[in-house]
Amino acid sequence: MNYFPKYFASKAITAYIIILGACFVFFSGRGLPLIWILFGLVEVIAFFFFLNRLTRAWREVSTPTFRKELFTTALVIRIVYVVFAYFFYQLMTGIPHEFEAADALTYHDQAVWIVDKLNAGDLSSFKTMIGYGVSDSGFSIWLSVIYFFTSNSIIAARLMNALIGAWMCLLIYNLARRNFGEEAARISAILALLMPTFIYYCGIHNKETVMTFILVAFAERADYFLR
């Protein structure tokens, strides 16, 4: 089968709604706020609806066309979400970071500090931080490089997440194609394109998008060289 059937998509959406309703009944008074219920519904319905639509629409297109459509669509979806999340968090929390942000603020502050030290020519403090192996300093350094060229732009860092997130979809396609064939590769890539978790992490200042991209890139290149 070279597409995701509408039958399974509709059953999955129905199952989610039934489970959501059951949770509302059995855990009355301790349910999610309405806004998160709506977010969950949009994610699940959109995921399975477009999984069926895209796997059917793209199953017969040429490989170059599929790769172009895959990357472009993944990038547009992620850019739209990054911009939405930036202003949504600004509205809801007063800062362009997620609710009860912890690690994200630490990464941001460390990256700003590194840029300030670089601009001041004070490399000794920067070297000291790396020498002591500050936890997750690699991601702070990654952010600082983006900040250095964008005047500490938070949204620029997240747009970079969108870019590498879309690129990762292509890497998943390449890896799956060599191991499982064209049909499985296209479905795998579209799953990655639509995966809500992948899209969500593009819109926050945590390391998951970069970390996942590096892992997938390593697996794809290792597979290529072994072959």
PDB file of C-alpha atoms in Angstrom:
ATOM      1  CA  MET A   1       0.000   0.000   0.000  1.00  0.00           C
ATOM      2  CA  ASN A   2       1.465   3.345  -1.044  1.00  0.00           C
ATOM      3  CA  TYR A   3      -0.848   5.651   0.916  1.00  0.00           C
ATOM      4  CA  PHE A   4      -2.473   5.929   4.351  1.00  0.00           C
ATOM      5  CA  PRO A   5      -6.126   4.830   3.993  1.00  0.00           C
ATOM      6  CA  LYS A   6      -8.960   7.176   4.913  1.00  0.00           C
ATOM      7  CA  TYR A   7     -10.534   4.313   6.874  1.00  0.00           C
ATOM      8  CA  PHE A   8      -7.687   4.220   9.394  1.00  0.00           C
ATOM      9  CA  ALA A   9      -7.471   8.018   9.522  1.00  0.00           C
ATOM     10  CA  SER A  10     -11.157   8.382  10.400  1.00  0.00           C
ATOM     11  CA  LYS A  11     -10.983   5.542  12.939  1.00  0.00           C
ATOM     12  CA  ALA A  12      -7.976   7.148  14.637  1.00  0.00           C
ATOM     13  CA  ILE A  13      -9.726  10.524  14.888  1.00  0.00           C
ATOM     14  CA  THR A  14     -12.891   8.879  16.231  1.00  0.00           C
ATOM     15  CA  ALA A  15     -10.902   6.905  18.807  1.00  0.00           C
ATOM     16  CA  TYR A  16      -9.180  10.070  20.008  1.00  0.00           C
ATOM     17  CA  ILE A  17     -12.490  11.885  20.450  1.00  0.00           C
ATOM     18  CA  ILE A  18     -13.999   8.899  22.313  1.00  0.00           C
ATOM     19  CA  ILE A  19     -10.990   8.676  24.654  1.00  0.00           C
ATOM     20  CA  LEU A  20     -11.080  12.432  25.198  1.00  0.00           C
ATOM     21  CA  GLY A  21     -14.757  12.212  26.087  1.00  0.00           C
ATOM     22  CA  ALA A  22     -14.135   9.280  28.431  1.00  0.00           C
ATOM     23  CA  CYS A  23     -11.404  11.208  30.236  1.00  0.00           C
ATOM     24  CA  PHE A  24     -13.776  14.159  30.590  1.00  0.00           C
ATOM     25  CA  VAL A  25     -16.407  11.888  32.200  1.00  0.00           C
ATOM     26  CA  PHE A  26     -14.172   9.830  34.476  1.00  0.00           C
ATOM     27  CA  PHE A  27     -11.920  12.707  35.537  1.00  0.00           C
ATOM     28  CA  SER A  28     -14.560  15.411  35.798  1.00  0.00           C
ATOM     29  CA  GLY A  29     -13.209  18.514  37.479  1.00  0.00           C
ATOM     30  CA  ARG A  30      -9.601  17.633  36.712  1.00  0.00           C
ATOM     31  CA  GLY A  31      -9.668  17.906  32.935  1.00  0.00           C
ATOM     32  CA  LEU A  32      -7.543  20.004  30.648  1.00  0.00           C
ATOM     33  CA  PRO A  33      -8.459  23.647  30.067  1.00  0.00           C
ATOM     34  CA  LEU A  34     -10.569  24.165  26.959  1.00  0.00           C
ATOM     35  CA  ILE A  35      -7.725  25.811  25.030  1.00  0.00           C
ATOM     36  CA  TRP A  36      -5.538  22.685  25.288  1.00  0.00           C
ATOM     37  CA  ILE A  37      -8.437  20.423  24.339  1.00  0.00           C
ATOM     38  CA  LEU A  38      -8.893  22.512  21.193  1.00  0.00           C
ATOM     39  CA  PHE A  39      -5.171  22.405  20.444  1.00  0.00           C
ATOM     40  CA  GLY A  40      -5.196  18.621  20.800  1.00  0.00           C
ATOM     41  CA  LEU A  41      -8.197  18.231  18.529  1.00  0.00           C
ATOM     42  CA  VAL A  42      -6.650  20.410  15.837  1.00  0.00           C
ATOM     43  CA  GLU A  43      -3.371  18.477  15.997  1.00  0.00           C
ATOM     44  CA  VAL A  44      -4.927  15.014  15.803  1.00  0.00           C
ATOM     45  CA  ILE A  45      -7.549  15.829  13.169  1.00  0.00           C
ATOM     46  CA  ALA A  46      -5.080  17.755  10.983  1.00  0.00           C
ATOM     47  CA  PHE A  47      -2.429  15.038  11.318  1.00  0.00           C
ATOM     48  CA  PHE A  48      -4.602  12.148  10.159  1.00  0.00           C
ATOM     49  CA  PHE A  49      -6.588  14.168   7.615  1.00  0.00           C
ATOM     50  CA  PHE A  50      -3.500  15.446   5.813  1.00  0.00           C
ATOM     51  CA  LEU A  51      -1.685  12.129   6.231  1.00  0.00           C
ATOM     52  CA  ASN A  52      -4.377  10.551   4.088  1.00  0.00           C
ATOM     53  CA  ARG A  53      -4.555  13.475   1.654  1.00  0.00           C
ATOM     54  CA  LEU A  54      -0.823  13.945   1.091  1.00  0.00           C
ATOM     55  CA  THR A  55       0.081  10.261   0.823  1.00  0.00           C
ATOM     56  CA  ARG A  56      -2.603   9.905  -1.859  1.00  0.00           C
ATOM     57  CA  ALA A  57      -1.767  13.143  -3.693  1.00  0.00           C
ATOM     58  CA  TRP A  58       1.995  12.572  -3.774  1.00  0.00           C
ATOM     59  CA  ARG A  59       2.152   8.835  -4.422  1.00  0.00           C
ATOM     60  CA  GLU A  60       2.431   9.166  -8.223  1.00  0.00           C
ATOM     61  CA  VAL A  61       4.612  12.282  -8.538  1.00  0.00           C
ATOM     62  CA  SER A  62       8.243  12.009  -9.626  1.00  0.00           C
ATOM     63  CA  THR A  63      10.979  11.754  -7.010  1.00  0.00           C
ATOM     64  CA  PRO A  64      12.357  15.288  -7.622  1.00  0.00           C
ATOM     65  CA  THR A  65       8.836  16.727  -7.375  1.00  0.00           C
ATOM     66  CA  PHE A  66       8.113  14.780  -4.207  1.00  0.00           C
ATOM     67  CA  ARG A  67      11.330  15.955  -2.560  1.00  0.00           C
ATOM     68  CA  LYS A  68      10.568  19.570  -3.491  1.00  0.00           C
ATOM     69  CA  GLU A  69       6.976  19.386  -2.253  1.00  0.00           C
ATOM     70  CA  LEU A  70       8.057  17.619   0.929  1.00  0.00           C
ATOM     71  CA  PHE A  71      10.672  20.201   1.879  1.00  0.00           C
ATOM     72  CA  THR A  72       8.589  23.219   0.874  1.00  0.00           C
ATOM     73  CA  THR A  73       5.456  22.057   2.689  1.00  0.00           C
ATOM     74  CA  ALA A  74       7.387  21.087   5.831  1.00  0.00           C
ATOM     75  CA  LEU A  75       9.164  24.443   5.867  1.00  0.00           C
ATOM     76  CA  VAL A  76       5.987  26.485   5.362  1.00  0.00           C
ATOM     77  CA  ILE A  77       4.117  24.602   8.104  1.00  0.00           C
ATOM     78  CA  ARG A  78       6.983  25.121  10.545  1.00  0.00           C
ATOM     79  CA  ILE A  79       7.464  28.787   9.706  1.00  0.00           C
ATOM     80  CA  VAL A  80       3.752  29.473  10.162  1.00  0.00           C
ATOM     81  CA  TYR A  81       3.791  27.682  13.516  1.00  0.00           C
ATOM     82  CA  VAL A  82       6.965  29.450  14.686  1.00  0.00           C
ATOM     83  CA  VAL A  83       5.427  32.859  14.000  1.00  0.00           C
ATOM     84  CA  PHE A  84       2.124  31.833  15.603  1.00  0.00           C
ATOM     85  CA  ALA A  85       3.819  30.396  18.709  1.00  0.00           C
ATOM     86  CA  TYR A  86       6.010  33.484  19.136  1.00  0.00           C
ATOM     87  CA  PHE A  87       3.031  35.835  19.374  1.00  0.00           C
ATOM     88  CA  PHE A  88       0.837  33.311  21.199  1.00  0.00           C
ATOM     89  CA  TYR A  89       3.384  32.899  23.997  1.00  0.00           C
ATOM     90  CA  GLN A  90       3.951  36.666  24.064  1.00  0.00           C
ATOM     91  CA  LEU A  91       0.224  37.166  24.560  1.00  0.00           C
ATOM     92  CA  MET A  92      -0.259  34.392  27.126  1.00  0.00           C
ATOM     93  CA  THR A  93       2.927  34.687  29.210  1.00  0.00           C
ATOM     94  CA  GLY A  94       4.247  38.179  28.506  1.00  0.00           C
ATOM     95  CA  ILE A  95       7.452  36.776  27.000  1.00  0.00           C
ATOM     96  CA  PRO A  96       8.042  34.909  23.705  1.00  0.00           C
ATOM     97  CA  HIS A  97       8.660  31.648  25.581  1.00  0.00           C
ATOM     98  CA  GLU A  98       6.413  28.765  26.554  1.00  0.00           C
ATOM     99  CA  PHE A  99       4.477  28.453  29.808  1.00  0.00           C
ATOM    100  CA  GLU A 100       6.706  28.009  32.867  1.00  0.00           C
ATOM    101  CA  ALA A 101       9.786  28.165  30.655  1.00  0.00           C
ATOM    102  CA  ALA A 102      12.906  26.945  32.445  1.00  0.00           C
ATOM    103  CA  ASP A 103      15.538  25.397  30.176  1.00  0.00           C
ATOM    104  CA  ALA A 104      14.553  27.715  27.330  1.00  0.00           C
ATOM    105  CA  LEU A 105      15.290  30.814  29.381  1.00  0.00           C
ATOM    106  CA  THR A 106      18.611  29.348  30.536  1.00  0.00           C
ATOM    107  CA  TYR A 107      19.705  28.641  26.964  1.00  0.00           C
ATOM    108  CA  HIS A 108      18.635  32.122  25.891  1.00  0.00           C
ATOM    109  CA  ASP A 109      20.443  33.863  28.747  1.00  0.00           C
ATOM    110  CA  GLN A 110      23.620  31.832  28.205  1.00  0.00           C
ATOM    111  CA  ALA A 111      23.590  32.596  24.477  1.00  0.00           C
ATOM    112  CA  VAL A 112      23.151  36.337  25.126  1.00  0.00           C
ATOM    113  CA  TRP A 113      25.998  36.186  27.658  1.00  0.00           C
ATOM    114  CA  ILE A 114      28.291  34.470  25.145  1.00  0.00           C
ATOM    115  CA  VAL A 115      27.509  37.083  22.493  1.00  0.00           C
ATOM    116  CA  ASP A 116      28.205  39.879  24.975  1.00  0.00           C
ATOM    117  CA  LYS A 117      31.571  38.313  25.838  1.00  0.00           C
ATOM    118  CA  LEU A 118      32.475  37.895  22.175  1.00  0.00           C
ATOM    119  CA  ASN A 119      31.543  41.500  21.402  1.00  0.00           C
ATOM    120  CA  ALA A 120      33.622  42.672  24.359  1.00  0.00           C
ATOM    121  CA  GLY A 121      36.567  40.526  23.282  1.00  0.00           C
ATOM    122  CA  ASP A 122      36.490  38.690  26.625  1.00  0.00           C
ATOM    123  CA  LEU A 123      37.162  35.150  25.445  1.00  0.00           C
ATOM    124  CA  SER A 124      38.690  34.011  28.735  1.00  0.00           C
ATOM    125  CA  SER A 125      35.308  33.829  30.519  1.00  0.00           C
ATOM    126  CA  PHE A 126      33.822  32.019  27.530  1.00  0.00           C
ATOM    127  CA  LYS A 127      36.643  29.454  27.533  1.00  0.00           C
ATOM    128  CA  THR A 128      36.218  28.980  31.274  1.00  0.00           C
ATOM    129  CA  MET A 129      32.525  28.151  30.860  1.00  0.00           C
ATOM    130  CA  ILE A 130      33.304  25.528  28.217  1.00  0.00           C
ATOM    131  CA  GLY A 131      36.189  24.171  30.257  1.00  0.00           C
ATOM    132  CA  TYR A 132      33.930  23.489  33.206  1.00  0.00           C
ATOM    133  CA  GLY A 133      31.486  21.636  30.972  1.00  0.00           C
ATOM    134  CA  VAL A 134      28.349  23.605  31.722  1.00  0.00           C
ATOM    135  CA  SER A 135      25.357  21.368  31.112  1.00  0.00           C
ATOM    136  CA  ASP A 136      24.031  21.657  27.553  1.00  0.00           C
ATOM    137  CA  SER A 137      26.577  24.341  26.664  1.00  0.00           C
ATOM    138  CA  GLY A 138      26.579  23.047  23.084  1.00  0.00           C
ATOM    139  CA  PHE A 139      23.064  24.302  22.447  1.00  0.00           C
ATOM    140  CA  SER A 140      23.835  27.653  24.042  1.00  0.00           C
ATOM    141  CA  ILE A 141      26.816  27.985  21.698  1.00  0.00           C
ATOM    142  CA  TRP A 142      24.565  27.095  18.733  1.00  0.00           C
ATOM    143  CA  LEU A 143      22.121  29.820  19.788  1.00  0.00           C
ATOM    144  CA  SER A 144      24.929  32.305  20.340  1.00  0.00           C
ATOM    145  CA  VAL A 145      26.103  31.866  16.737  1.00  0.00           C
ATOM    146  CA  ILE A 146      22.600  32.698  15.484  1.00  0.00           C
ATOM    147  CA  TYR A 147      22.294  35.567  17.962  1.00  0.00           C
ATOM    148  CA  PHE A 148      25.653  36.983  16.931  1.00  0.00           C
ATOM    149  CA  PHE A 149      24.450  37.519  13.355  1.00  0.00           C
ATOM    150  CA  THR A 150      20.832  38.476  14.178  1.00  0.00           C
ATOM    151  CA  SER A 151      21.175  40.834  17.172  1.00  0.00           C
ATOM    152  CA  ASN A 152      19.904  38.241  19.670  1.00  0.00           C
ATOM    153  CA  SER A 153      16.773  37.507  17.642  1.00  0.00           C
ATOM    154  CA  ILE A 154      14.650  34.837  19.298  1.00  0.00           C
ATOM    155  CA  ILE A 155      12.451  34.309  16.266  1.00  0.00           C
ATOM    156  CA  ALA A 156      15.500  33.937  13.993  1.00  0.00           C
ATOM    157  CA  ALA A 157      16.673  30.995  16.108  1.00  0.00           C
ATOM    158  CA  ARG A 158      13.268  29.375  15.796  1.00  0.00           C
ATOM    159  CA  LEU A 159      13.149  29.959  12.058  1.00  0.00           C
ATOM    160  CA  MET A 160      16.450  28.066  11.932  1.00  0.00           C
ATOM    161  CA  ASN A 161      14.641  25.267  13.784  1.00  0.00           C
ATOM    162  CA  ALA A 162      12.014  25.344  11.038  1.00  0.00           C
ATOM    163  CA  LEU A 163      14.697  25.047   8.358  1.00  0.00           C
ATOM    164  CA  ILE A 164      16.521  22.090   9.885  1.00  0.00           C
ATOM    165  CA  GLY A 165      13.198  20.469  10.801  1.00  0.00           C
ATOM    166  CA  ALA A 166      12.167  20.535   7.141  1.00  0.00           C
ATOM    167  CA  TRP A 167      15.615  19.277   6.120  1.00  0.00           C
ATOM    168  CA  MET A 168      15.233  16.372   8.548  1.00  0.00           C
ATOM    169  CA  CYS A 169      12.136  15.221   6.646  1.00  0.00           C
ATOM    170  CA  LEU A 170      14.313  14.837   3.549  1.00  0.00           C
ATOM    171  CA  LEU A 171      16.912  12.870   5.515  1.00  0.00           C
ATOM    172  CA  ILE A 172      14.209  10.518   6.818  1.00  0.00           C
ATOM    173  CA  TYR A 173      13.018  10.026   3.242  1.00  0.00           C
ATOM    174  CA  ASN A 174      16.556   9.199   2.059  1.00  0.00           C
ATOM    175  CA  LEU A 175      17.167   6.769   4.905  1.00  0.00           C
ATOM    176  CA  ALA A 176      13.827   4.978   4.525  1.00  0.00           C
ATOM    177  CA  ARG A 177      14.127   4.794   0.739  1.00  0.00           C
ATOM    178  CA  ARG A 178      17.447   2.948   0.855  1.00  0.00           C
ATOM    179  CA  ASN A 179      16.202   0.492   3.469  1.00  0.00           C
ATOM    180  CA  PHE A 180      12.484  -0.013   2.768  1.00  0.00           C
ATOM    181  CA  GLY A 181      11.779   1.245  -0.742  1.00  0.00           C
ATOM    182  CA  GLU A 182      10.071   4.238  -2.318  1.00  0.00           C
ATOM    183  CA  GLU A 183       6.534   3.699  -1.031  1.00  0.00           C
ATOM    184  CA  ALA A 184       7.515   3.306   2.621  1.00  0.00           C
ATOM    185  CA  ALA A 185       9.946   6.213   2.325  1.00  0.00           C
ATOM    186  CA  ARG A 186       7.276   8.616   1.112  1.00  0.00           C
ATOM    187  CA  ILE A 187       4.877   7.668   3.897  1.00  0.00           C
ATOM    188  CA  SER A 188       7.689   7.953   6.478  1.00  0.00           C
ATOM    189  CA  ALA A 189       8.661  11.400   5.227  1.00  0.00           C
ATOM    190  CA  ILE A 190       5.060  12.643   5.271  1.00  0.00           C
ATOM    191  CA  LEU A 191       4.649  11.298   8.813  1.00  0.00           C
ATOM    192  CA  ALA A 192       7.688  13.352   9.828  1.00  0.00           C
ATOM    193  CA  LEU A 193       6.360  16.383   7.954  1.00  0.00           C
ATOM    194  CA  LEU A 194       3.069  16.301   9.896  1.00  0.00           C
ATOM    195  CA  MET A 195       4.307  15.029  13.280  1.00  0.00           C
ATOM    196  CA  PRO A 196       2.934  17.516  15.863  1.00  0.00           C
ATOM    197  CA  THR A 197       5.854  16.998  18.240  1.00  0.00           C
ATOM    198  CA  PHE A 198       8.417  17.883  15.564  1.00  0.00           C
ATOM    199  CA  ILE A 199       6.459  21.012  14.671  1.00  0.00           C
ATOM    200  CA  TYR A 200       5.949  22.029  18.304  1.00  0.00           C
ATOM    201  CA  TYR A 201       9.635  21.937  19.201  1.00  0.00           C
ATOM    202  CA  CYS A 202      10.462  24.266  16.310  1.00  0.00           C
ATOM    203  CA  GLY A 203       8.566  26.975  18.172  1.00  0.00           C
ATOM    204  CA  ILE A 204      10.424  26.871  21.473  1.00  0.00           C
ATOM    205  CA  HIS A 205      13.972  27.488  22.646  1.00  0.00           C
ATOM    206  CA  ASN A 206      14.863  23.915  23.605  1.00  0.00           C
ATOM    207  CA  LYS A 207      17.482  21.675  22.034  1.00  0.00           C
ATOM    208  CA  GLU A 208      15.223  18.858  20.829  1.00  0.00           C
ATOM    209  CA  THR A 209      14.934  19.999  17.197  1.00  0.00           C
ATOM    210  CA  VAL A 210      18.685  20.380  16.751  1.00  0.00           C
ATOM    211  CA  MET A 211      19.453  17.212  18.711  1.00  0.00           C
ATOM    212  CA  THR A 212      16.981  15.103  16.714  1.00  0.00           C
ATOM    213  CA  PHE A 213      18.259  16.536  13.441  1.00  0.00           C
ATOM    214  CA  ILE A 214      21.863  15.643  14.324  1.00  0.00           C
ATOM    215  CA  LEU A 215      20.870  12.084  15.284  1.00  0.00           C
ATOM    216  CA  VAL A 216      18.889  11.564  12.076  1.00  0.00           C
ATOM    217  CA  ALA A 217      21.643  13.147   9.965  1.00  0.00           C
ATOM    218  CA  PHE A 218      24.215  10.831  11.540  1.00  0.00           C
ATOM    219  CA  ALA A 219      22.044   7.758  10.941  1.00  0.00           C
ATOM    220  CA  GLU A 220      21.388   8.764   7.325  1.00  0.00           C
ATOM    221  CA  ARG A 221      25.036   9.465   6.503  1.00  0.00           C
ATOM    222  CA  ALA A 222      26.276   6.365   8.355  1.00  0.00           C
ATOM    223  CA  ASP A 223      23.830   4.222   6.383  1.00  0.00           C
ATOM    224  CA  TYR A 224      24.980   5.869   3.151  1.00  0.00           C
ATOM    225  CA  PHE A 225      28.669   5.297   3.796  1.00  0.00           C
ATOM    226  CA  LEU A 226      28.161   1.719   5.005  1.00  0.00           C
ATOM    227  CA  ARG A 227      26.373   0.965   1.745  1.00  0.00           C
TER     228      ARG A 227
END
